[in-house]
PDB file of C-alpha atoms and ligand atoms in Angstrom:
ATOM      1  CA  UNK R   2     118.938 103.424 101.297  1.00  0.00           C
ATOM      2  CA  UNK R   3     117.369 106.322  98.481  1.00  0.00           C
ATOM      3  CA  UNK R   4     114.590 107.293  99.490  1.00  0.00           C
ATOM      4  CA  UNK R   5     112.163 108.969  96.657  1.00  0.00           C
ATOM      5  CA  UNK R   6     110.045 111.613  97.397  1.00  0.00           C
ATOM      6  CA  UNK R   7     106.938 109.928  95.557  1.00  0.00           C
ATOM      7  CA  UNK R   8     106.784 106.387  95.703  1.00  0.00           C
ATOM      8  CA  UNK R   9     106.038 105.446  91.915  1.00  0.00           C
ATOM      9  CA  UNK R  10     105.820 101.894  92.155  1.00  0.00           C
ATOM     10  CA  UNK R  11     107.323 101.096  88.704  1.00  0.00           C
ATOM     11  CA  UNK R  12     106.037  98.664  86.242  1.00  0.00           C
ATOM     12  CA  UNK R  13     106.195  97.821  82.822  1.00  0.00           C
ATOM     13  CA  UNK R  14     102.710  97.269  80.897  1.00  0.00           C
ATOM     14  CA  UNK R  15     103.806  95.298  77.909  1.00  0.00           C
ATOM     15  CA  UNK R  16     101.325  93.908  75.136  1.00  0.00           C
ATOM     16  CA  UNK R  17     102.039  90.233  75.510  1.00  0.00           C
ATOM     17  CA  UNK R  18     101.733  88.241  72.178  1.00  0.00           C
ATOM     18  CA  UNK R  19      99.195  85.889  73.203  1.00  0.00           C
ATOM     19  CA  UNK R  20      99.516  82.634  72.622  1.00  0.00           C
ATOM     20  CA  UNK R  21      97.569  80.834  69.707  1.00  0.00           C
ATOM     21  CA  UNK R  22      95.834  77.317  70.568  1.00  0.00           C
ATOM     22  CA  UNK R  23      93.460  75.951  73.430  1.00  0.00           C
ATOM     23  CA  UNK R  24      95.698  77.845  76.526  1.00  0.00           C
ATOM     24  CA  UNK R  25      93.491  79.826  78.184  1.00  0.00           C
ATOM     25  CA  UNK R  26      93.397  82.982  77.413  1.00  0.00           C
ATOM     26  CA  UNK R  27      95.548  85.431  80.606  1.00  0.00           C
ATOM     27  CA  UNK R  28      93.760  87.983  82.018  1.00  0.00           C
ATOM     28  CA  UNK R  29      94.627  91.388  80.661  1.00  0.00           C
ATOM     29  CA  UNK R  30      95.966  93.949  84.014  1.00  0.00           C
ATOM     30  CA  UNK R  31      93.425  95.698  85.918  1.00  0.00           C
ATOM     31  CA  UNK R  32      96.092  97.560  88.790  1.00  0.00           C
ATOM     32  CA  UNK R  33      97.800 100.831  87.643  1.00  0.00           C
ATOM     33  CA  UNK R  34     100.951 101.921  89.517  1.00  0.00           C
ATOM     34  CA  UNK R  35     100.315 104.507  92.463  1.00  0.00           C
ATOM     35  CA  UNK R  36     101.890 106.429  95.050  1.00  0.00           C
ATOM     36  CA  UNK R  37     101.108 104.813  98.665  1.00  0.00           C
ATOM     37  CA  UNK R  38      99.400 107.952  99.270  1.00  0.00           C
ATOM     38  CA  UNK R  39      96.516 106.371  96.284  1.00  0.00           C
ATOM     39  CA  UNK R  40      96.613 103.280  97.347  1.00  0.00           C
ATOM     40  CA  UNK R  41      96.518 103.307 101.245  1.00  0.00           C
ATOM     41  CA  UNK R  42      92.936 102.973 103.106  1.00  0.00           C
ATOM     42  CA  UNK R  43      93.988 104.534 106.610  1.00  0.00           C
ATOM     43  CA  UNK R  44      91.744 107.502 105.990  1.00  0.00           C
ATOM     44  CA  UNK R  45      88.028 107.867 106.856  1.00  0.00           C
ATOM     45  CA  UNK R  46      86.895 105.480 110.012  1.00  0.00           C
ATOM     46  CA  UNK R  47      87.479 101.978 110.507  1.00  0.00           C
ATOM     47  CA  UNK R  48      84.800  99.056 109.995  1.00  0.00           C
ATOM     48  CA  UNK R  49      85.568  98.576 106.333  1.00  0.00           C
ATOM     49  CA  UNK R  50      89.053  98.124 105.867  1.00  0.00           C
ATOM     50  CA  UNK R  51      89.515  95.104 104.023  1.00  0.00           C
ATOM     51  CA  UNK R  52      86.369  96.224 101.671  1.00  0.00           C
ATOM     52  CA  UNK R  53      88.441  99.290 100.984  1.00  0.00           C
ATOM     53  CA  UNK R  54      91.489  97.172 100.085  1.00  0.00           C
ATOM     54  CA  UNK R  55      89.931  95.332  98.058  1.00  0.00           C
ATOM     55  CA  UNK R  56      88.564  98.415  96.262  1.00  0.00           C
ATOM     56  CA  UNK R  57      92.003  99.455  95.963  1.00  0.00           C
ATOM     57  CA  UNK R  58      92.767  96.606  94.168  1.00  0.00           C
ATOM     58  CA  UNK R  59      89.973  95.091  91.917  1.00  0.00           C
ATOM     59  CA  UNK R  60      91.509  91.640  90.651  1.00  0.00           C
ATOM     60  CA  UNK R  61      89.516  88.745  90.114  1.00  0.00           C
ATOM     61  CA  UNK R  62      89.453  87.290  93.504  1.00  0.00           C
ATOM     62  CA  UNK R  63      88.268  84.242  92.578  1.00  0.00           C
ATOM     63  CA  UNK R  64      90.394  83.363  89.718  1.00  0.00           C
ATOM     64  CA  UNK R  65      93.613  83.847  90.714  1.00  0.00           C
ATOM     65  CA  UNK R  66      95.324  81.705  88.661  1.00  0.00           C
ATOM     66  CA  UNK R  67      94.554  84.310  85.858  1.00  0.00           C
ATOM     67  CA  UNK R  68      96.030  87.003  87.081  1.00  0.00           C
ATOM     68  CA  UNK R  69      97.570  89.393  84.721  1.00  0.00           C
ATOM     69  CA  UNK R  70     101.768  89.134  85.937  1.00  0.00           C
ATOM     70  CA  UNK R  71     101.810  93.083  86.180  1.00  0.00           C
ATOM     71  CA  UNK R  72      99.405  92.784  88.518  1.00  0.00           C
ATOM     72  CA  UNK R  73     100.869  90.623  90.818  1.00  0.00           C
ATOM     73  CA  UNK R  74     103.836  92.777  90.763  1.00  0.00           C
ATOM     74  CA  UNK R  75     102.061  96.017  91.877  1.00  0.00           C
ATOM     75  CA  UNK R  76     100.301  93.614  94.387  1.00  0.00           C
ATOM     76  CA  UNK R  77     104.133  92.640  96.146  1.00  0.00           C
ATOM     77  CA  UNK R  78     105.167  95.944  95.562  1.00  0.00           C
ATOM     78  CA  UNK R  79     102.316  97.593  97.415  1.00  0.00           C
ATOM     79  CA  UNK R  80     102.469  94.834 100.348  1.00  0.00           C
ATOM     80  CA  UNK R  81     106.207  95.846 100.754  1.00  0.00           C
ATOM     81  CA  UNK R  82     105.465  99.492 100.644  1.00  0.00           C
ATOM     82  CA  UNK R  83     102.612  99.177 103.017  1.00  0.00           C
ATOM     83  CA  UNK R  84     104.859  97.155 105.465  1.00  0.00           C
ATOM     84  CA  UNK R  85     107.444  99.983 105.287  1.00  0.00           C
ATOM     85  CA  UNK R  86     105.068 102.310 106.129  1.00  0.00           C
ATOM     86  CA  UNK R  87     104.192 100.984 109.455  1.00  0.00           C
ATOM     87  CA  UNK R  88     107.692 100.220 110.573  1.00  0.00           C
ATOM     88  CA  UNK R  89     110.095 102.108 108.617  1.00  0.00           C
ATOM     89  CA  UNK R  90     110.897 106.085 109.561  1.00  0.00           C
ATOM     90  CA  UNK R  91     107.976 108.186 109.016  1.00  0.00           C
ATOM     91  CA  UNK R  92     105.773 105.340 109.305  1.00  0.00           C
ATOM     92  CA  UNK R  93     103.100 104.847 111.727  1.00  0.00           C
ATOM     93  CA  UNK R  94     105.305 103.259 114.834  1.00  0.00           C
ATOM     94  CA  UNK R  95     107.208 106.805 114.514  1.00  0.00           C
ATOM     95  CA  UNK R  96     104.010 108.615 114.090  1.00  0.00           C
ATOM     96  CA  UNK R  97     102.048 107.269 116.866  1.00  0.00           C
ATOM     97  CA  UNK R  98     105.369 107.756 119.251  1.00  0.00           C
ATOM     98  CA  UNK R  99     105.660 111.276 118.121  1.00  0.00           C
ATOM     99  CA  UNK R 100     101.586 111.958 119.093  1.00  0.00           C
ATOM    100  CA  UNK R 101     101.320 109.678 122.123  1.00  0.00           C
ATOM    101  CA  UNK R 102      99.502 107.047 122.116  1.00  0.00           C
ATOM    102  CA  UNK R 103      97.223 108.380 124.963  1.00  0.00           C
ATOM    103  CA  UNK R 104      96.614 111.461 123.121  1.00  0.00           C
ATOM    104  CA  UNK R 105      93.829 111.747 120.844  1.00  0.00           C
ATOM    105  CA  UNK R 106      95.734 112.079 117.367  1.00  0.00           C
ATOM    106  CA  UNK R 107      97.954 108.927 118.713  1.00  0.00           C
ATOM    107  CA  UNK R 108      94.768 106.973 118.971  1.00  0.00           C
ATOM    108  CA  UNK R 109      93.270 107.848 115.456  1.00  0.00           C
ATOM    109  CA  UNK R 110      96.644 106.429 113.966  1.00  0.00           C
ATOM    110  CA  UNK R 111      96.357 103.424 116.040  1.00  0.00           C
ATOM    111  CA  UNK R 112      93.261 102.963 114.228  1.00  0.00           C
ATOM    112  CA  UNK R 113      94.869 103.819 110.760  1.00  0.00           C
ATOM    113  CA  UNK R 114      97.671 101.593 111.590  1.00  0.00           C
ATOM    114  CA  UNK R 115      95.318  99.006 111.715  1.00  0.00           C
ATOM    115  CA  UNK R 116      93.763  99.236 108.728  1.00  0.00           C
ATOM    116  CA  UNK R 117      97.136  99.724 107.213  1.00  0.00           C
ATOM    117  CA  UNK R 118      98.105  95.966 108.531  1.00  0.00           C
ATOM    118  CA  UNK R 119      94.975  94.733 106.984  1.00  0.00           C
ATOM    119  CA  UNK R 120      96.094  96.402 103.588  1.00  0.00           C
ATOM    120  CA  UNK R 121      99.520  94.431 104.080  1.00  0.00           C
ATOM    121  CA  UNK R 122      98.400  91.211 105.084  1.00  0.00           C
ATOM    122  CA  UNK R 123      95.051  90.986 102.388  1.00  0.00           C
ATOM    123  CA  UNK R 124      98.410  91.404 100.135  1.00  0.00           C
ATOM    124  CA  UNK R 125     100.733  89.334 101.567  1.00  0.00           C
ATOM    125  CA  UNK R 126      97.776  86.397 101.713  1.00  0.00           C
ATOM    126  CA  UNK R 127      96.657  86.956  97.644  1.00  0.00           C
ATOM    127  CA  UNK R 128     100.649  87.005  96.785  1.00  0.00           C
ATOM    128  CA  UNK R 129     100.844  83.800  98.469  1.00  0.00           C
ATOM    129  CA  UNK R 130      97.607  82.570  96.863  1.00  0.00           C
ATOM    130  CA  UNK R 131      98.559  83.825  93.141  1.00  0.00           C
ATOM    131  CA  UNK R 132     101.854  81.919  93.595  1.00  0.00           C
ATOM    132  CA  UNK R 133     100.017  78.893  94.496  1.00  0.00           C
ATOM    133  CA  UNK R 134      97.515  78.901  91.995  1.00  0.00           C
ATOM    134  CA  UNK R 135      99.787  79.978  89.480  1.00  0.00           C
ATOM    135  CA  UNK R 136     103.328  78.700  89.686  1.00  0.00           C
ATOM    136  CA  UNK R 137     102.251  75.502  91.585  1.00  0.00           C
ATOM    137  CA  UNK R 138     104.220  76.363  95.032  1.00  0.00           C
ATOM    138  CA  UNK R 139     102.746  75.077  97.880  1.00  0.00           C
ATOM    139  CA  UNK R 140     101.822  78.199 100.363  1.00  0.00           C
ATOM    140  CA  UNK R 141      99.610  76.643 102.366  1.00  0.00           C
ATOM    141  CA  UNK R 142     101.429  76.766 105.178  1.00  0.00           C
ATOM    142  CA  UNK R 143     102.251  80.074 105.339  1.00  0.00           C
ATOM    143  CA  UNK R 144      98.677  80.807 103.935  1.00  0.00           C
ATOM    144  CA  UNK R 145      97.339  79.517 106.692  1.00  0.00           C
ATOM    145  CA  UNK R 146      99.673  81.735 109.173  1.00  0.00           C
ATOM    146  CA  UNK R 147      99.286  85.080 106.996  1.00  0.00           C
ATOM    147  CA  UNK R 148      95.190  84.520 107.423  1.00  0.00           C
ATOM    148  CA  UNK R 149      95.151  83.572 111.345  1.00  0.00           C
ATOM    149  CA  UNK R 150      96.843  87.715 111.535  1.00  0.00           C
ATOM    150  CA  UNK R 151      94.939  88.804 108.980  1.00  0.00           C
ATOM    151  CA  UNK R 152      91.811  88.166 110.562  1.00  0.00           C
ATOM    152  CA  UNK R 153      92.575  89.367 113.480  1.00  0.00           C
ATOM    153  CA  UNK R 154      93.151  92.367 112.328  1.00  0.00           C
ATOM    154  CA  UNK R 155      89.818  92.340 110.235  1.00  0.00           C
ATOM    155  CA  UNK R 156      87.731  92.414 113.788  1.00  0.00           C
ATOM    156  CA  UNK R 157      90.253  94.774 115.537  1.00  0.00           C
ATOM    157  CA  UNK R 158      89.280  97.242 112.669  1.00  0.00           C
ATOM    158  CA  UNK R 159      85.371  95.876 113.156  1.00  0.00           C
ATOM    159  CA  UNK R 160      85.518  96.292 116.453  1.00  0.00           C
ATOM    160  CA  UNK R 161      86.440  99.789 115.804  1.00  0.00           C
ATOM    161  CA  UNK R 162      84.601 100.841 113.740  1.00  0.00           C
ATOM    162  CA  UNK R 163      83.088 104.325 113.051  1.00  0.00           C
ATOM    163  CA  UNK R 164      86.534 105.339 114.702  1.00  0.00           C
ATOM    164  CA  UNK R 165      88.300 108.022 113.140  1.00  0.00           C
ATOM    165  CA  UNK R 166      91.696 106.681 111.333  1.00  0.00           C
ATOM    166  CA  UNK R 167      94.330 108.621 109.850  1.00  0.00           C
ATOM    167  CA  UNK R 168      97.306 107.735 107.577  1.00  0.00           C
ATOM    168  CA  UNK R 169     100.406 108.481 107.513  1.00  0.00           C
ATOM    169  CA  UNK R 170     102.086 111.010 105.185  1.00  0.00           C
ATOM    170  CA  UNK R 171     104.725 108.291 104.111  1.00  0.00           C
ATOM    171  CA  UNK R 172     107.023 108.842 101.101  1.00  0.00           C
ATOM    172  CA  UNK R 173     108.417 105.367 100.851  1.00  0.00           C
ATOM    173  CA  UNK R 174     110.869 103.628  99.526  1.00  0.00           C
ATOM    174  CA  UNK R 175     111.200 102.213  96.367  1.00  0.00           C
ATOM    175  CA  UNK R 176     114.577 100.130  96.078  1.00  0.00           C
ATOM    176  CA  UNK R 177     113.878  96.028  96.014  1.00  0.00           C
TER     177      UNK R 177
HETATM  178  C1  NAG Z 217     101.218  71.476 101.239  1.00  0.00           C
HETATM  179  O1  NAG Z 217     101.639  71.882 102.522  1.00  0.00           O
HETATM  180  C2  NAG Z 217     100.753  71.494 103.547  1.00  0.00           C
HETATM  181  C3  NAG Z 217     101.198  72.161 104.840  1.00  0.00           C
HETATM  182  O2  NAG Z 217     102.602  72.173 104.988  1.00  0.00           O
HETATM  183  C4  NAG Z 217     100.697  69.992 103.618  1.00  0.00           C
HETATM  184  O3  NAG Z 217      99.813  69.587 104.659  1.00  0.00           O
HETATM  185  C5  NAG Z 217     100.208  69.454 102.282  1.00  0.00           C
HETATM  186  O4  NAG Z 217     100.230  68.045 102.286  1.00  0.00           O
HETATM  187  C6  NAG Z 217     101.056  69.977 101.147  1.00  0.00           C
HETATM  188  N1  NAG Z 217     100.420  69.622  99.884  1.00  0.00           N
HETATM  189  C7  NAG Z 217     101.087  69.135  98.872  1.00  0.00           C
HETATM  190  C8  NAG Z 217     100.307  68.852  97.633  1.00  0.00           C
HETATM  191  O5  NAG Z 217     102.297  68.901  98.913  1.00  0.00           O
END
């Protein structure tokens, strides 16, 4: 596995010829590529999380099937990244075993950790939803699943709030 020191995640912005005629007109991208380090919300205190995430990433929430297609690729590329970063080495599992979870660092990156799974499942859920809206598969199964833990972890990070969080210094990993 190569692991890169800064996590670029890697896109291509191309100027798509539009199409002429009555299509509707494609959103153009709104998402730049970052490091996890720009993109993560684990700093600060919890309360606000998904808020922040969807700060992080300011798409038209409610017209997803207009998504620009760079877009959705940083969106699956961050989910993945932020998903690493909570199990993979370096991540917060290793993180909050190296503090102790007693101890008062271990708790602020419970918090963090937190917020971290509301980052990856608020972009697990839209990936699901832009493939539904947009390539006509039917998610809503797996919508519904994505959501139930997703909102869990909403109040978890309510319930907490004020709390002080802290991220992880993670590096990443950017092979598919
Ligand atoms: C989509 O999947 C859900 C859950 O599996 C099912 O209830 C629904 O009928 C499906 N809709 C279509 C249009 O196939």
């Amino acid at each position: 596995m190569f692991f890169a020191k800064t996590l670029i995640l890697a896109f291509a912005v191309s100027a798509l010829a539009l199409p002429t005629g009555d299509k509707p007109q494609k959103r153009a991208g709104v998402l730049t590529a970052a490091s996890y380090a720009d993109f993560q919300v684990s700093d600060g205190v919890a309360g606000s999380a998904l808020d922040e995430v969807k700060a992080k990433f300011p798409i038209d929430f409610n017209d997803l099937a207009n998504v620009d297609p760079a877009d959705v690729a940083i969106i699956k590329a961050a989910r993945l990244t932020a998903e690493a970063a909570e199990t993979d080495a370096g991540g917060f599992n290793d993180a909050i075993d190296a503090a102790g979870s007693d101890s008062t660092a271990g708790e602020a990156l419970q918090v963090g950790k937190i917020k971290n799974k509301v980052l990856k499942l608020e972009l697990e859920v839209l990936g699901l939803q832009i493939d539904q809206a947009q390539g006509g598969k039917n998610n809503t199964a797996k919508i519904a699943t994505e959501t139930t833990k997703l909102n869990k972890n909403i109040q978890l990070d309510k319930d907490a709030a004020g709390e002080t969080s802290q991220s992880v210094d993670f590096t990443g990993d950017d092979s598919a």
